[in-house]
XYZ file of C-alpha atoms in Angstrom:
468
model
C 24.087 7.267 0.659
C 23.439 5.743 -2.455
C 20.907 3.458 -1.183
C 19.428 5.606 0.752
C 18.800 7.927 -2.099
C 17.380 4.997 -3.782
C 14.733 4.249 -1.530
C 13.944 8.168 -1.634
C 13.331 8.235 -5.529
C 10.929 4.897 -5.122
C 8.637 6.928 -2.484
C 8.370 9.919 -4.513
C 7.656 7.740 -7.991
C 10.185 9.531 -9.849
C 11.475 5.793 -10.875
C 9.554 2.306 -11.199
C 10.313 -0.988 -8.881
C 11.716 -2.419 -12.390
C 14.288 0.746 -12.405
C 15.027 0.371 -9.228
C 15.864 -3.565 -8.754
C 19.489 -4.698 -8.681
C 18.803 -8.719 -9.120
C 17.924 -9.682 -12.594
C 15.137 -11.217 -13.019
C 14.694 -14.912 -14.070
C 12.500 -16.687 -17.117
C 13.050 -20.348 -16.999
C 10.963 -22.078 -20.356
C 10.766 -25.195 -20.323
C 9.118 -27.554 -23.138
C 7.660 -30.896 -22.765
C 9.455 -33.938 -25.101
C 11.442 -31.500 -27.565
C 13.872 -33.412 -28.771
C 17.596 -32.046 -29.749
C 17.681 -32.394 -33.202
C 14.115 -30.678 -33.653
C 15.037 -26.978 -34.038
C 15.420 -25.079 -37.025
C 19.574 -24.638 -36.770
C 20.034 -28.302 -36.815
C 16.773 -29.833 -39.058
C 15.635 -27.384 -41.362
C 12.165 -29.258 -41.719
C 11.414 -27.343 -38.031
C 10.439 -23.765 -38.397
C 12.122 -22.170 -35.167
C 13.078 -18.244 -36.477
C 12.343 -17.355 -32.900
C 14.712 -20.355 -30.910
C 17.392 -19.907 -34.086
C 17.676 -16.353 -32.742
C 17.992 -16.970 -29.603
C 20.976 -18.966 -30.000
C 22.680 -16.364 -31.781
C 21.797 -14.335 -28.403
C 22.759 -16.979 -25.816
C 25.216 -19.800 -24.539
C 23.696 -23.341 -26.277
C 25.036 -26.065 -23.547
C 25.300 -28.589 -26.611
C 25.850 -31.543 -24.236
C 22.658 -30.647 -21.513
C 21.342 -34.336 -20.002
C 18.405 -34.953 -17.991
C 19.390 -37.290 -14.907
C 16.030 -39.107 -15.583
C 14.420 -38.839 -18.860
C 10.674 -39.071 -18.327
C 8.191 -36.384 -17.379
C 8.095 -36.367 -13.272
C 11.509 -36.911 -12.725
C 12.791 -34.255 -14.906
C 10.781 -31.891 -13.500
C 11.625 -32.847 -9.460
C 15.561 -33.020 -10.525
C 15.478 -29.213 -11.870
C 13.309 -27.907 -8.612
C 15.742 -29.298 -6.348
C 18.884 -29.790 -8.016
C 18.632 -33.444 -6.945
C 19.109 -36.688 -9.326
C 15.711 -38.056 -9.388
C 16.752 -41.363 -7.989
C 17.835 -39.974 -4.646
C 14.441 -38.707 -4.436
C 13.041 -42.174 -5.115
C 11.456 -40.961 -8.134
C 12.559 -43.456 -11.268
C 9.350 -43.291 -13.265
C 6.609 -40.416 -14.062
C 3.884 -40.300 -11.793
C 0.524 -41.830 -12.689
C -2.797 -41.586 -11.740
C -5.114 -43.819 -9.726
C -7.870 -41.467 -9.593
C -9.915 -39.840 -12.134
C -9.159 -36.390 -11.547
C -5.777 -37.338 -11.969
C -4.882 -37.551 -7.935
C -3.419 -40.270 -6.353
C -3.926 -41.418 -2.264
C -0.467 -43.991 -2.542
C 2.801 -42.614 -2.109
C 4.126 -44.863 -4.295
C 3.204 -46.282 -7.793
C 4.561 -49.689 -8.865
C 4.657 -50.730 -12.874
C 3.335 -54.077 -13.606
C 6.195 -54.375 -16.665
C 9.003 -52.649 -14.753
C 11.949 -56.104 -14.175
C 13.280 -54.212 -11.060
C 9.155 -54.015 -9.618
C 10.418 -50.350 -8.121
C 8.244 -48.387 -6.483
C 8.352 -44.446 -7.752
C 7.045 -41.563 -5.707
C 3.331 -40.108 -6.781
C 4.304 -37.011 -5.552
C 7.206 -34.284 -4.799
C 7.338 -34.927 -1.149
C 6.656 -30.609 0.450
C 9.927 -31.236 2.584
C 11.993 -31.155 -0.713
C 13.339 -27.797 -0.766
C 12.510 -26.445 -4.127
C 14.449 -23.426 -6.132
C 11.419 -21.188 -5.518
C 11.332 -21.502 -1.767
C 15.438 -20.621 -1.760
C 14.793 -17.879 -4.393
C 12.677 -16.550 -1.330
C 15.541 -16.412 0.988
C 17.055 -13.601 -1.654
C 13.929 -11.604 -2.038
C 12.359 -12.830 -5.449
C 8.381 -13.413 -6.604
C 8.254 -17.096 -7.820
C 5.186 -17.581 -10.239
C 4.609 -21.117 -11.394
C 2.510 -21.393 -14.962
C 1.901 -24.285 -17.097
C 2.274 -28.057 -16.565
C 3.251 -29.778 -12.965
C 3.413 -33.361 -13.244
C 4.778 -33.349 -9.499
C 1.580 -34.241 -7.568
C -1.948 -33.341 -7.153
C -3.393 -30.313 -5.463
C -1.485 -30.798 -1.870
C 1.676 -30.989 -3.672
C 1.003 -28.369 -6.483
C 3.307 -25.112 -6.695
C 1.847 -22.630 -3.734
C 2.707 -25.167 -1.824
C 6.194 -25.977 -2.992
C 7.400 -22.112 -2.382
C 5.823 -20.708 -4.967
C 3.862 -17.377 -4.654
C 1.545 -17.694 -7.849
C 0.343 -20.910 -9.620
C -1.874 -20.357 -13.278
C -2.769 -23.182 -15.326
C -1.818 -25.954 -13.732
C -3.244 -29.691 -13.700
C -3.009 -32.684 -12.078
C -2.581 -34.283 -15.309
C 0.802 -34.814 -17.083
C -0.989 -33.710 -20.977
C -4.534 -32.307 -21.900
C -6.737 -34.622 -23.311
C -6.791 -31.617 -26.318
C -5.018 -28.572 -27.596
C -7.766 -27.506 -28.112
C -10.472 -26.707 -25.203
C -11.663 -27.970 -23.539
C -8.483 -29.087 -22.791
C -8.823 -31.274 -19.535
C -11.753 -33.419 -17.894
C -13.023 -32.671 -14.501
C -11.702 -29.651 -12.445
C -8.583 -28.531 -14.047
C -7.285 -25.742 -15.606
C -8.281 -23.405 -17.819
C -11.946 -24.393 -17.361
C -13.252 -20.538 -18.449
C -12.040 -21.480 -22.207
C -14.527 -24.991 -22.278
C -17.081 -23.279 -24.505
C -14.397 -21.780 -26.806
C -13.203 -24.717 -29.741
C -10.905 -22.643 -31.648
C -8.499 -21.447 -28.300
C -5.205 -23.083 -28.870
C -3.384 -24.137 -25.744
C -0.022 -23.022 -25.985
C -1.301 -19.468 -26.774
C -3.282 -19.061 -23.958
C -0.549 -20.137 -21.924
C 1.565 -17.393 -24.035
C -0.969 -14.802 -22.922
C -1.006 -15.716 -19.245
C 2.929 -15.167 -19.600
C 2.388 -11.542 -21.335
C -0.078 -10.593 -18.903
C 2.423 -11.515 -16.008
C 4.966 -9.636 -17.005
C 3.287 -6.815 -18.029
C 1.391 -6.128 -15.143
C 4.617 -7.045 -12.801
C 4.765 -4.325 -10.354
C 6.238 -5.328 -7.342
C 9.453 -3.525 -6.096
C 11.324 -7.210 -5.601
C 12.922 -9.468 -8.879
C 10.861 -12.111 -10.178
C 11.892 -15.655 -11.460
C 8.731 -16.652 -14.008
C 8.868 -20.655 -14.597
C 6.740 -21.592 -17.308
C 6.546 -25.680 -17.859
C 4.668 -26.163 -21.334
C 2.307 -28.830 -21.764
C 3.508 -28.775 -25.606
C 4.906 -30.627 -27.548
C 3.628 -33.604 -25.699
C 0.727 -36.016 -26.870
C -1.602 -35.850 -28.012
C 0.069 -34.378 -31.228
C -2.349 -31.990 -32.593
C -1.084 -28.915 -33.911
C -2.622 -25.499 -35.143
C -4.960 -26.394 -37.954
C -3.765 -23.808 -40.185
C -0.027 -24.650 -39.885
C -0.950 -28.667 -39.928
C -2.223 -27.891 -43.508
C 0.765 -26.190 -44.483
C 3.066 -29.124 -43.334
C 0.559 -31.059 -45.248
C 0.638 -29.500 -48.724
C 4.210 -30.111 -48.329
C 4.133 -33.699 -48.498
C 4.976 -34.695 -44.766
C 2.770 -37.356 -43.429
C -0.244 -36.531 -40.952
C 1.398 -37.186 -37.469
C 5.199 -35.000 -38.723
C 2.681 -32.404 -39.856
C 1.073 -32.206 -36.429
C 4.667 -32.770 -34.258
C 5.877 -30.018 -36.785
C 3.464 -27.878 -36.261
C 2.748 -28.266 -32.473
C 6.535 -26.883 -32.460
C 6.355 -23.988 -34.470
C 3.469 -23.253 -32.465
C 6.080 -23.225 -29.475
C 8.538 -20.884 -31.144
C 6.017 -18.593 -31.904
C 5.033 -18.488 -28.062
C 9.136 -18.183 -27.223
C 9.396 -15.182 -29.727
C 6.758 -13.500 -28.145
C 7.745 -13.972 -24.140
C 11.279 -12.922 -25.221
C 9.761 -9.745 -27.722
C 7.745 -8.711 -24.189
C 10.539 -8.364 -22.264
C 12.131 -6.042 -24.922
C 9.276 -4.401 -25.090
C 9.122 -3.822 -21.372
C 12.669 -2.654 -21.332
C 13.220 -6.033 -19.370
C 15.289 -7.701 -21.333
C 18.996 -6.227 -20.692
C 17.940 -7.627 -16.683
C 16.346 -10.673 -16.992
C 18.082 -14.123 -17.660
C 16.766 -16.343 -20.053
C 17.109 -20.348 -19.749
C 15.031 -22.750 -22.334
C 15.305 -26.193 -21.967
C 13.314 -29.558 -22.429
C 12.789 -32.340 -20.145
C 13.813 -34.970 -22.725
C 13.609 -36.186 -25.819
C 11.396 -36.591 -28.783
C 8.765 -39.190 -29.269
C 9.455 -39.115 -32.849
C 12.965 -39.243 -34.445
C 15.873 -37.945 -32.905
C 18.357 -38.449 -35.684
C 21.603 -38.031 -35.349
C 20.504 -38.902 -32.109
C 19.940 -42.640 -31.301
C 16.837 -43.412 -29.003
C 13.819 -40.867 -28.141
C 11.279 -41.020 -25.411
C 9.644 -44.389 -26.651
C 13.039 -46.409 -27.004
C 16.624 -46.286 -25.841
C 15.795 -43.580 -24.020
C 19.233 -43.455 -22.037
C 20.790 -42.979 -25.609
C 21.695 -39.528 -26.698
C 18.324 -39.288 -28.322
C 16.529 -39.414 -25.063
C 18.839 -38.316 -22.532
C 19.952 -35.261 -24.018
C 18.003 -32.101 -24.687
C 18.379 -28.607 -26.308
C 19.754 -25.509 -23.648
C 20.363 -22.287 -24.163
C 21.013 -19.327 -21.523
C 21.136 -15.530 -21.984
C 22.482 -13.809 -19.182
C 23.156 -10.335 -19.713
C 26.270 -8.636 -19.392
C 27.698 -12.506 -18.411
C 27.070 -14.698 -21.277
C 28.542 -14.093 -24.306
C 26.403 -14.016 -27.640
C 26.465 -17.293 -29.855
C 28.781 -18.750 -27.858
C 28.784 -23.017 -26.807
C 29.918 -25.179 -24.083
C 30.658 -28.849 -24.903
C 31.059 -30.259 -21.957
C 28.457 -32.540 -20.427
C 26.423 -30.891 -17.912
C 22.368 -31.877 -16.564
C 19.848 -29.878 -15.456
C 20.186 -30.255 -11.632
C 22.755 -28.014 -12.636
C 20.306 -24.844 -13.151
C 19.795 -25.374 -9.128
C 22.661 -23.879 -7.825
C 23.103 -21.977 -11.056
C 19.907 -19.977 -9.911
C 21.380 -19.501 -6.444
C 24.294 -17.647 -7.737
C 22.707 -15.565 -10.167
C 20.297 -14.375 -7.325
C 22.768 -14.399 -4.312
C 25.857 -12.828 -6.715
C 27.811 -14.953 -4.706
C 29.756 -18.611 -4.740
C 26.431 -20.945 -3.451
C 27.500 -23.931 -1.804
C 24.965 -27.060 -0.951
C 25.950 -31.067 0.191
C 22.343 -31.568 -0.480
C 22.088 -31.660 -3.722
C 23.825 -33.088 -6.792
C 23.971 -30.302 -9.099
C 26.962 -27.951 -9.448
C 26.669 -24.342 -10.668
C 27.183 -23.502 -14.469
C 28.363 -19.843 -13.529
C 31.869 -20.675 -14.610
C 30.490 -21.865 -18.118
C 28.493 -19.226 -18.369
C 31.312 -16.902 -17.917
C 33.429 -18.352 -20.409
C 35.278 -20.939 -18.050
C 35.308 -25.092 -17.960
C 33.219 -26.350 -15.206
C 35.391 -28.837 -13.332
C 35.245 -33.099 -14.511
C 32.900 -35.160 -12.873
C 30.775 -38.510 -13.074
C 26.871 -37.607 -14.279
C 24.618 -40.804 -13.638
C 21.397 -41.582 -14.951
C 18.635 -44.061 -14.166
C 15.045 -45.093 -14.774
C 12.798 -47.983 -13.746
C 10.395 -49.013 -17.242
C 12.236 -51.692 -18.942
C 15.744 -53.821 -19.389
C 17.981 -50.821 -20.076
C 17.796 -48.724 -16.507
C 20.887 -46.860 -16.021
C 23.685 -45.410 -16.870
C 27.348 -43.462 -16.263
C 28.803 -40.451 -18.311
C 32.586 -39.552 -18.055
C 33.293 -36.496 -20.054
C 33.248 -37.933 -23.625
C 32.189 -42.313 -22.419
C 28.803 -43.398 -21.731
C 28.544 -46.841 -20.090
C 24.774 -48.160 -19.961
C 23.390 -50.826 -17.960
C 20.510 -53.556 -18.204
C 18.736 -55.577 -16.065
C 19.793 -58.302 -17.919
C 23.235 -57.875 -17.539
C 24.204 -56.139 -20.906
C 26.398 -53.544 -21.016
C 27.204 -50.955 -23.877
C 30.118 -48.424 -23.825
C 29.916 -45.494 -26.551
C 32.110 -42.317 -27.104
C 29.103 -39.948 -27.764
C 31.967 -37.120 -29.114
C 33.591 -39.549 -31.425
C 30.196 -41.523 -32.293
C 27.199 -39.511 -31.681
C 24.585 -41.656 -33.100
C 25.666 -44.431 -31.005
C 26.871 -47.118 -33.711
C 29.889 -48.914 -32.346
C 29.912 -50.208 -28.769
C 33.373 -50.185 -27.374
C 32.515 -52.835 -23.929
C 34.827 -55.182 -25.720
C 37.416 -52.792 -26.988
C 37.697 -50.141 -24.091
C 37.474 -52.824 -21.594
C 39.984 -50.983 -18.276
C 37.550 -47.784 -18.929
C 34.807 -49.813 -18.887
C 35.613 -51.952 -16.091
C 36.475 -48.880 -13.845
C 32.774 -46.833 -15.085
C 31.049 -50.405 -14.053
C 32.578 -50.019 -10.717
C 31.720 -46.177 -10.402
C 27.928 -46.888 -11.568
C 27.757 -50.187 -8.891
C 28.773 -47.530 -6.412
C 26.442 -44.839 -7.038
C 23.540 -47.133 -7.553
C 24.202 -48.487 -4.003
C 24.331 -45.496 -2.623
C 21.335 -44.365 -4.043
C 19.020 -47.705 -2.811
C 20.882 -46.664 0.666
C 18.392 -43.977 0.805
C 14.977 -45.581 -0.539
C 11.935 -45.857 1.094
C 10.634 -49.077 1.710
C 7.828 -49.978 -0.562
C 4.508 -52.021 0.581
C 0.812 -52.853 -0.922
C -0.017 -50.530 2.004
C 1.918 -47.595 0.501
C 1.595 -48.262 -3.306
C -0.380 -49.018 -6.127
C 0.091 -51.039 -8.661
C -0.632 -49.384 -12.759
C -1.334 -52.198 -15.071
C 0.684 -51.706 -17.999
C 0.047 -53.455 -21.657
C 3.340 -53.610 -22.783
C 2.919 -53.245 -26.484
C 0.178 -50.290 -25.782
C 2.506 -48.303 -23.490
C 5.675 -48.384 -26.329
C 2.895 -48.040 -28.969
C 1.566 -44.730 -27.348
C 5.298 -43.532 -25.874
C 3.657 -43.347 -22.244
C 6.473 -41.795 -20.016
């Protein structure tokens, strides 16, 4: 009866499709290399009012990883709840053509030891959060940054109903427009020097969810290009970090993030404003670290990046009604995790999927401890490739054969390897990694000249200029 009187009041108009919707809805912001340490609550040299709030709102997952710290990878692991090495995906994807497509399936890098090949593209028979999200009625917009392929493999076509502002390219060439070469996005903005970026892609967010009128919930992923390279910041606020004595390159990082915030504060001040906000669940996260300075944190994007510095990123999730304000969970969790995590908050029930590596963070979210298990990590650039977390241990491998075993509780910047000490732990996380890895390879594709191309890399130029 109650349904049926539902449906009743939505024919008549006497209440709107936002009223009337059961689901929340689902804003997933996600920012390109923001590192852990660079928010206002931890390093008060960042100017974050807007992100400092929202932890006082939301669950911070202190210990959130990415599976595979680089651009591509991070991306394909949160669409499909999938470690990025099952999907044969070790590396970010680069570009053989000019307009930033690619006609290999695989790239190889001239400097990587291992001389793996890594997937161009998100292969369309990966099923991806938006095309399940479908199965339980929502509208799936895509805006921002895809890194995942080139126009075949961009969002429509990965169950997405909407795609704004997307690229081929993993960064703009500028912040400023024009912002990309050839025919990308945002093209209507080329004769306009002073339109920031990030703004515009704040506006395209506003205008979404204001003019949202369809009776169904709607899960609104927004990938920032920012705060990746090239750093250049807001002139105005660049000036300001300036006259306060930090260096050129700080003042545009700092900048470029407070830029961010801004765009955060207003997204979450829509929704408020919409009378959104008590339905609507809120998840901000980065896909890995900074390329500057990560301290505490050892390692970043350009170095080390399997060290706390690259590996682990800032998350924080509101869920109304379900999460409880200011609240943290310390356990170590990754971002395949928001997967299934999506499922359930959409479904309302217990979501269940071999498939996939990620398990659901509905019991942290309500308060509970998720149960123990192994995360693994891996990436194909240099020596240092992979790597096991138990709970509190990290054991991380090389090519070479080096080995280095930290507590990250105990020792969070990463100063005293325990392989020597800790040597039964170690010997039994060497063992677990071995295994994994193998069963990983298990599933690769084989890779040929006929399938691949090969990116010359400088060595020194590519750690010089952080490319990842």
């Amino acid at each position: 009866m109650k349904k049926i009187k539902l449906i009743f009041l939505l024919c008549m108009g006497v209440i709107s499709p936002v009223m009337a919707q059961e689901k929340p809805n689902i804003v997933l912001l996600f920012v390109d290399d923001y590192g852990w340490s660079d928010v206002g609550y931890r390093n008060e040299s960042f100017v974050t009012p807007h992100l400092d709030q929202f932890k006082k709102e939301s669950l911070e997952f202190t210990r959130a990883y990415i599976p595979t710290p680089t651009c591509s990878p991070s991306r394909a692991s949160l669409l499909t709840g999938k470690e990025a090495a099952r999907l044969q995906m070790p590396r970010h994807i680069g570009h053989e053509m000019p307009d930033g497509s690619n006609t290999k399936e695989f790239g190889l890098w001239s400097i990587d030891p291992a001389k793996r090949g890594s997937r161009n593209w998100l292969p369309l028979e990966e099923v991806t959060y938006a095309e399940k999200l479908k199965e339980y009625g929502y509208y799936n917009a895509f805006l921002g940054k895809w890194h995942l392929g080139h126009e075949t493999f961009h969002p429509i076509h990965q169950g997405f109903d909407e795609q704004i502002g997307v690229s081929n390219f993993g960064h703009p060439k500028s912040y400023y427009a024009p912002f990309f070469k050839d025919k990308n996005a945002y093209q209507e903005f080329n004769d306009q020097p002073d339109v920031y970026l990030t703004e515009v892609m704040t506006d395209t967010a506003v205008h979404f969810l204001e003019n949202y009128n369809k009776p169904q919930p709607f899960m609104m992923t927004l990938w920032y290009y920012t705060v990746h390279g090239p750093h250049i910041g807001k002139k105005e606020l660049v000036q300001k970090y300036i006259d306060q004595g930090m260096s050129p390159k700080y003042a545009e990082y700092h900048a470029m993030v407070e830029s961010m915030d801004k765009s955060v504060g207003t997204i979450l001040k829509t929704l408020k404003r919409l009378k959104m906000d008590e339905n609507t669940v809120v998840i901000i996260t980065s896909d890995q670290g900074s390329f500057f300075e990560n301290t505490p944190l050892a390692g970043g994007k350009r170095q080390n990046t399997l060290g706390e510095g690259g590996a682990r990123v800032p998350m924080m999730i509101k869920y109304p009604s379900v999460t409880k304000a200011g609240t943290e969970y310390s356990k170590p969790i990754q971002t395949i995790d928001i997967f299934p995590t999506l499922m359930e908050i959409a479904s309302g029930q217990t979501y269940k999927d071999s498939n996939i590596q990620g398990k659901s963070l509905m019991p942290a979210l309500k308060g509970k401890s998720m149960k123990k298990r192994n995360l693994y990590f891996m990436r194909s650039y240099e020596d240092q490739y992979a790597a096991i977390m138990q709970e509190d241990w990290k054991l991380v491998k090389y090519h070479s054969g080096k080995f280095e075993l930290f507590n990250v509780v105990e020792d969070i910047s990463e100063e005293h390897d325990k392989i020597d000490v800790e040597t039964k732990r170690a010997s039994k996380m060497k063992a677990a990694l071995l295994e994994w890895e193998n069963e990983v390879y298990a599933g690769w594709k084989e890779v040929t000249s006929e399938n691949s191309h090969l990116f010359k890399v400088n060595k020194k130029k590519a750690k010089d200029k952080g490319i990842k």
